PDB file of C-alpha atoms in Angstrom:
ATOM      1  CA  UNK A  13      20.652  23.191  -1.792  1.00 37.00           C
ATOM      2  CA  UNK A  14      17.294  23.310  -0.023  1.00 42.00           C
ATOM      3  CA  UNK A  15      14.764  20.449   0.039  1.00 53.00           C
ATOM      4  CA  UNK A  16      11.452  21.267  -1.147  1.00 62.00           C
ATOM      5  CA  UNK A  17       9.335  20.989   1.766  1.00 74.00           C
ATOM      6  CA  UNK A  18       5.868  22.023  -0.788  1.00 82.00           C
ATOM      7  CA  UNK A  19       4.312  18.361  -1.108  1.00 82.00           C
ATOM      8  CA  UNK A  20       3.114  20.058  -4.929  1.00 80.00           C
ATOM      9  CA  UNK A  21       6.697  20.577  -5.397  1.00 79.00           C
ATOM     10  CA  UNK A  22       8.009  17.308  -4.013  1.00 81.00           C
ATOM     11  CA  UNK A  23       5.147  14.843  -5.458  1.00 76.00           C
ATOM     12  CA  UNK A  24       4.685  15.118  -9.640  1.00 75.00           C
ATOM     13  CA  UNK A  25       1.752  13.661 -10.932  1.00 74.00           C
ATOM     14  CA  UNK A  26       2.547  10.096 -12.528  1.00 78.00           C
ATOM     15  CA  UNK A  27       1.741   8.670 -15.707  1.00 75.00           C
ATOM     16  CA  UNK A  28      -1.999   7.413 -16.650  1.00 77.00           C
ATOM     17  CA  UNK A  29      -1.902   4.016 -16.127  1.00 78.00           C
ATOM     18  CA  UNK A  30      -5.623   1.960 -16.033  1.00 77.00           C
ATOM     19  CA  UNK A  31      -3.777  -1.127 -14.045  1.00 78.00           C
ATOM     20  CA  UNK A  32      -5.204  -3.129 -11.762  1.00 80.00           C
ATOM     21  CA  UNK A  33      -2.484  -1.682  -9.038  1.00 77.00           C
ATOM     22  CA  UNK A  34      -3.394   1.681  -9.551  1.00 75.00           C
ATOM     23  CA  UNK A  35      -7.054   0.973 -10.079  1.00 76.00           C
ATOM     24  CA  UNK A  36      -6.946  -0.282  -6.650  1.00 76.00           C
ATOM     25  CA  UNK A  37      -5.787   3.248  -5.205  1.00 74.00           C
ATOM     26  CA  UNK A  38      -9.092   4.590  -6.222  1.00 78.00           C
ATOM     27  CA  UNK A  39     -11.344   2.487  -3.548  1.00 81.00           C
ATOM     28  CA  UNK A  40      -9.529   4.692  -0.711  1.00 85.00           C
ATOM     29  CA  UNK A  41      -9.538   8.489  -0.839  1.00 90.00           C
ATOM     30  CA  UNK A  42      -6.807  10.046  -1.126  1.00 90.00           C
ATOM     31  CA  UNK A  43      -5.439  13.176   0.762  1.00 92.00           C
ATOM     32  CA  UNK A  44      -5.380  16.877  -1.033  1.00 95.00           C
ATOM     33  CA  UNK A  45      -2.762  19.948   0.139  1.00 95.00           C
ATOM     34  CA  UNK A  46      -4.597  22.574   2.264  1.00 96.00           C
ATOM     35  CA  UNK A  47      -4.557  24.838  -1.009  1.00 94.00           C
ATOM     36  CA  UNK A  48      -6.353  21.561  -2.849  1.00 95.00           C
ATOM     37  CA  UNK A  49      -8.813  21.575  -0.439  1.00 96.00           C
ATOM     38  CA  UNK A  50      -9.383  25.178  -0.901  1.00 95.00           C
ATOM     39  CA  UNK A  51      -9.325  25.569  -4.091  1.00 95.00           C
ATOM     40  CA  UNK A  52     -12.339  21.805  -3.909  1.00 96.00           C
ATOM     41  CA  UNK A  53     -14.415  24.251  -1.473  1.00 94.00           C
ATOM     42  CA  UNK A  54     -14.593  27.242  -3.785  1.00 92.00           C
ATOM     43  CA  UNK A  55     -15.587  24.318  -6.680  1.00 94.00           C
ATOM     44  CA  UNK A  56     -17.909  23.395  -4.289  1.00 93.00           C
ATOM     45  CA  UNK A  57     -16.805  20.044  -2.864  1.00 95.00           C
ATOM     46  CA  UNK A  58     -17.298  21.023   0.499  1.00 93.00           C
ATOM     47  CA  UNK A  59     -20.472  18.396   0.506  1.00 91.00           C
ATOM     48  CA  UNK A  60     -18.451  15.708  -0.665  1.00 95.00           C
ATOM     49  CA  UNK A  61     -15.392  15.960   1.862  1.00 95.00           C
ATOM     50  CA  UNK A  62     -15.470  14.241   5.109  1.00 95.00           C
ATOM     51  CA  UNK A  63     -12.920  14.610   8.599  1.00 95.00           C
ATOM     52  CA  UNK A  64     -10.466  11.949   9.029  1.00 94.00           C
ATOM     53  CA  UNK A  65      -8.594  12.588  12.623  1.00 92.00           C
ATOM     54  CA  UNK A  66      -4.623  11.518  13.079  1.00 90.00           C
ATOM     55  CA  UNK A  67      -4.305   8.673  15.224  1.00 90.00           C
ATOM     56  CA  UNK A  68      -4.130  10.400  18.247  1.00 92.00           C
ATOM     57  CA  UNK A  69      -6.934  12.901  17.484  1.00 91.00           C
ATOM     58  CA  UNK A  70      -4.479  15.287  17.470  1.00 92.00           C
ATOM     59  CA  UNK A  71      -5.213  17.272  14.182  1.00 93.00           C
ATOM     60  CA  UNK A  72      -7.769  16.461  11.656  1.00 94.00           C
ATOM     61  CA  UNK A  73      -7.287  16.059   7.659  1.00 96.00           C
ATOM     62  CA  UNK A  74     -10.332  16.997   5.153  1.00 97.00           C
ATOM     63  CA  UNK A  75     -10.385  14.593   2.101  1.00 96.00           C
ATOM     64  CA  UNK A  76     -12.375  13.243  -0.520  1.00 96.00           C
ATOM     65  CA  UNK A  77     -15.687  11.211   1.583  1.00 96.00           C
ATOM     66  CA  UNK A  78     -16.218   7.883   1.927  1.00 95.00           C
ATOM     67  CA  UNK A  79     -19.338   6.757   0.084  1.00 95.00           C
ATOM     68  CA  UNK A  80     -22.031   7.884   3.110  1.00 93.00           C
ATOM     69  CA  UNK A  81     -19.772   9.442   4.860  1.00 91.00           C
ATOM     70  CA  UNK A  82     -20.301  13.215   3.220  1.00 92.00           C
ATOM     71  CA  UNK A  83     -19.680  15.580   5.510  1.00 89.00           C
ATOM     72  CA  UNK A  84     -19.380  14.246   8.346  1.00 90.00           C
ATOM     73  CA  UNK A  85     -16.232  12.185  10.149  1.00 91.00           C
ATOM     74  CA  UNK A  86     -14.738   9.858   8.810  1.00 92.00           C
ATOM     75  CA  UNK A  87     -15.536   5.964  10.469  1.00 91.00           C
ATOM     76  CA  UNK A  88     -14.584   2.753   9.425  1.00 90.00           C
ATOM     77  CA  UNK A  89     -17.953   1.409   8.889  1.00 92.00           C
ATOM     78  CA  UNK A  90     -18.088   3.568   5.554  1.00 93.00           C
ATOM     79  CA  UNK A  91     -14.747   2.503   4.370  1.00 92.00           C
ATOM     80  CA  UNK A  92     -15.471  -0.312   2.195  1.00 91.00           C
ATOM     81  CA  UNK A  93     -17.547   1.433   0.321  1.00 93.00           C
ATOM     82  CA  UNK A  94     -14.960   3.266  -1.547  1.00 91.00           C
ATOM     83  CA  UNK A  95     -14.455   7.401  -2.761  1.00 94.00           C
ATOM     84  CA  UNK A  96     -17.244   9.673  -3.176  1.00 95.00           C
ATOM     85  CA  UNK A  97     -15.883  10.395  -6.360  1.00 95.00           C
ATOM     86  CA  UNK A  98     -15.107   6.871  -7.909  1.00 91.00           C
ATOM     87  CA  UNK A  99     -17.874   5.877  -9.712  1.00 89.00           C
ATOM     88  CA  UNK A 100     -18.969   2.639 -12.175  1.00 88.00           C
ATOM     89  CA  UNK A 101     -15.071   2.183 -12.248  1.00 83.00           C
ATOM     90  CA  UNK A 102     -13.983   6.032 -12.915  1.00 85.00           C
ATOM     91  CA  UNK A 103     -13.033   9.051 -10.635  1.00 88.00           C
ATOM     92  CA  UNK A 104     -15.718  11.865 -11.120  1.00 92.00           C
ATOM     93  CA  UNK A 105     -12.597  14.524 -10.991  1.00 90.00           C
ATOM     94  CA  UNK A 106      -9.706  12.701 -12.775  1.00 86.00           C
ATOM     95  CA  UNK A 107      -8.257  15.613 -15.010  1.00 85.00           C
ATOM     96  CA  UNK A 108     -10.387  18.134 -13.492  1.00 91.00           C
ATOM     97  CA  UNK A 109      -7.688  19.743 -11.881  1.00 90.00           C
ATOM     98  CA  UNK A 110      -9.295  18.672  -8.549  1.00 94.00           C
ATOM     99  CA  UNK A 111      -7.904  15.147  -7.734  1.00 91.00           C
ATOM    100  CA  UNK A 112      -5.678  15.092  -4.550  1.00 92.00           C
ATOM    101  CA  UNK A 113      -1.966  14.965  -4.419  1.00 86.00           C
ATOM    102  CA  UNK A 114      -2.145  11.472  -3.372  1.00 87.00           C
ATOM    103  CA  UNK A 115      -4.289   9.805  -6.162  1.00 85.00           C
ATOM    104  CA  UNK A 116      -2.104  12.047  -8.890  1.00 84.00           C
ATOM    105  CA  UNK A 117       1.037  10.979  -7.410  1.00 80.00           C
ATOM    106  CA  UNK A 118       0.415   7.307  -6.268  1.00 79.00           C
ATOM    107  CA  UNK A 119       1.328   4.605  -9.050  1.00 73.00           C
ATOM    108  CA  UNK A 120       2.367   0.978  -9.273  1.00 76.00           C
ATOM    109  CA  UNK A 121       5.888   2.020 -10.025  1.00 81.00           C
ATOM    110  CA  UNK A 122       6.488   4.158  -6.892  1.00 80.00           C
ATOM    111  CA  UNK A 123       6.146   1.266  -4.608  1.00 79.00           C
ATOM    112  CA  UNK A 124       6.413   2.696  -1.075  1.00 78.00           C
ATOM    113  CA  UNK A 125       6.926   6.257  -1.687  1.00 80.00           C
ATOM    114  CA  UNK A 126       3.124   6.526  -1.546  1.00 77.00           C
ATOM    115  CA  UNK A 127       3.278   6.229   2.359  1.00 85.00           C
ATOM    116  CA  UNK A 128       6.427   9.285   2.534  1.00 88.00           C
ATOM    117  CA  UNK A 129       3.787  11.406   0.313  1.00 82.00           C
ATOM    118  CA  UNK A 130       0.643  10.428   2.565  1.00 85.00           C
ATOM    119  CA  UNK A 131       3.196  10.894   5.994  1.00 89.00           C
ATOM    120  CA  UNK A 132       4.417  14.829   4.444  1.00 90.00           C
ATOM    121  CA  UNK A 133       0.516  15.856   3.283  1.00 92.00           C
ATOM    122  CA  UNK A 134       0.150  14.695   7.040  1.00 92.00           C
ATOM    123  CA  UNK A 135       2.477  16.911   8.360  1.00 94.00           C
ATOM    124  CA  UNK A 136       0.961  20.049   6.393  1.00 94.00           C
ATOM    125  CA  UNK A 137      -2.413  19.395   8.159  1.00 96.00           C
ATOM    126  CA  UNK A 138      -1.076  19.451  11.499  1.00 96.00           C
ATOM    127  CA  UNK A 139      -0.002  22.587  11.679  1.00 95.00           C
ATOM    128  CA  UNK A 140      -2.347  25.741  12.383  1.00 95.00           C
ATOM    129  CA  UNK A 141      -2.773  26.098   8.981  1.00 95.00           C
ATOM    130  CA  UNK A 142      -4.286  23.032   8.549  1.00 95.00           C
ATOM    131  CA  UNK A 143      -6.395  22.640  11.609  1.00 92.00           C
ATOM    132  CA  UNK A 144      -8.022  26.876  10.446  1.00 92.00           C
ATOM    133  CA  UNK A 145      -9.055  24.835   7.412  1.00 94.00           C
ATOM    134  CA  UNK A 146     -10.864  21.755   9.243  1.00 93.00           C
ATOM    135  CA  UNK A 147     -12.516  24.542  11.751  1.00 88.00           C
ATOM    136  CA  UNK A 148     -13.677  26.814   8.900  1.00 90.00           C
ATOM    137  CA  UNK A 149     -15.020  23.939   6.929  1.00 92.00           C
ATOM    138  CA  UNK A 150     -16.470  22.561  10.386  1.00 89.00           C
ATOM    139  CA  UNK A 151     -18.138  25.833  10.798  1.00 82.00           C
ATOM    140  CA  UNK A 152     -18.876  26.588   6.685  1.00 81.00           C
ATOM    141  CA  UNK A 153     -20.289  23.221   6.862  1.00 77.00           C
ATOM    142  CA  UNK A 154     -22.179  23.217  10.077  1.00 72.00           C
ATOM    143  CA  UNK A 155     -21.134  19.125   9.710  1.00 65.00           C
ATOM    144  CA  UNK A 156     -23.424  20.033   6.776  1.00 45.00           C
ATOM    145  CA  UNK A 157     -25.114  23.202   6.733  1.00 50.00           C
ATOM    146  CA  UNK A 158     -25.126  25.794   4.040  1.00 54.00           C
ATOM    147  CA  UNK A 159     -21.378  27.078   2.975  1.00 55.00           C
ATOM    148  CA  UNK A 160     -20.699  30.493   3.509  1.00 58.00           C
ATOM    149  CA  UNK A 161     -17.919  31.500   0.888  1.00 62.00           C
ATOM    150  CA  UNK A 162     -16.874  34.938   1.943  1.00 65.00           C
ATOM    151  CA  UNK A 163     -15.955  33.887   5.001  1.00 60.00           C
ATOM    152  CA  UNK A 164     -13.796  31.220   3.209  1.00 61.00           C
ATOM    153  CA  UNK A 165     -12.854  34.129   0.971  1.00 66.00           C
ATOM    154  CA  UNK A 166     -11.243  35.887   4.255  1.00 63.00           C
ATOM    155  CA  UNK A 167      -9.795  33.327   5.967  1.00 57.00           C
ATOM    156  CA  UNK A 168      -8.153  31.947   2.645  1.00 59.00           C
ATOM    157  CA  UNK A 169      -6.630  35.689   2.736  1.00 64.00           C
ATOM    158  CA  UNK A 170      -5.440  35.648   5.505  1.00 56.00           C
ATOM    159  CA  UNK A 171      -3.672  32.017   6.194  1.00 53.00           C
ATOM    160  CA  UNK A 172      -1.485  33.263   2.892  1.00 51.00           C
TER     161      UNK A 172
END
């Protein structure tokens, strides 16, 4: 039997659950799949995704912005202020279709398979796949400029 190597595939979505715990996952952004954040850039997120680079600024990983942070990289001194999305105590795309894999999958009952689903959406960045993405949206973006779509429209074509 194979292992699923598709972090969709691997990571279900976990039940609601309003709990402090979980509540807590919402101040940090979590990571989408390449085809999340393609799928965000056609819904036009683009605007609200910022760059966060490995550890070794080897490879790059688009997610959901830090609050300020839109955009651009991603730096520490924006961190505490939480998501882009998470609002007055709510995320802006819960059941939207458009939350990452992370935030659907992380709950207080999984303790510590949160950091095998953040280390495998990791892995599917750095590849070429994933660092096409961050260039296109570098270059879609112009670290904010206007968003050309049919260029996404191409690419997306192509990396299939």
């Amino acid at each position: 039997m194979r292992h699923n190597t598709d972090p969709e595939m691997k990571y279900l979505p976990s039940p609601p659950c309003n709990c402090e715990i979980c509540r807590s996952f919402c101040q940090r952004p979590g990571w989408w799949t390449i085809k999340q954040v393609y799928q965000a850039i056609e819904a036009g997120y683009a605007r609200r995704m910022m760059l966060e680079m490995s550890p070794d600024y080897t490879y790059g990983v688009l997610a959901p912005a830090f609050r300020g942070c839109e955009g651009k990289f991603a730096t520490n001194f924006f961190a505490k202020r939480g998501c882009t999305f998470f609002t007055n105590g709510n995320c802006e795309i819960h059941s939207t279709g458009f939350m990452p894999l992370e935030c659907v999958f992380c709950h207080h009952t999984r303790t510590g398979q949160g950091e095998k689903c953040h280390a495998d959406i990791s892995k599917q960045w750095n590849t070429p796949a994933g660092q096409t993405l961050v260039v296109l949206w570098s270059n879609l973006s112009g670290l904010m400029g206007e968003i050309n779509y049919e260029n996404l429209r191409r690419l997306r074509k192509s990396v299939k």
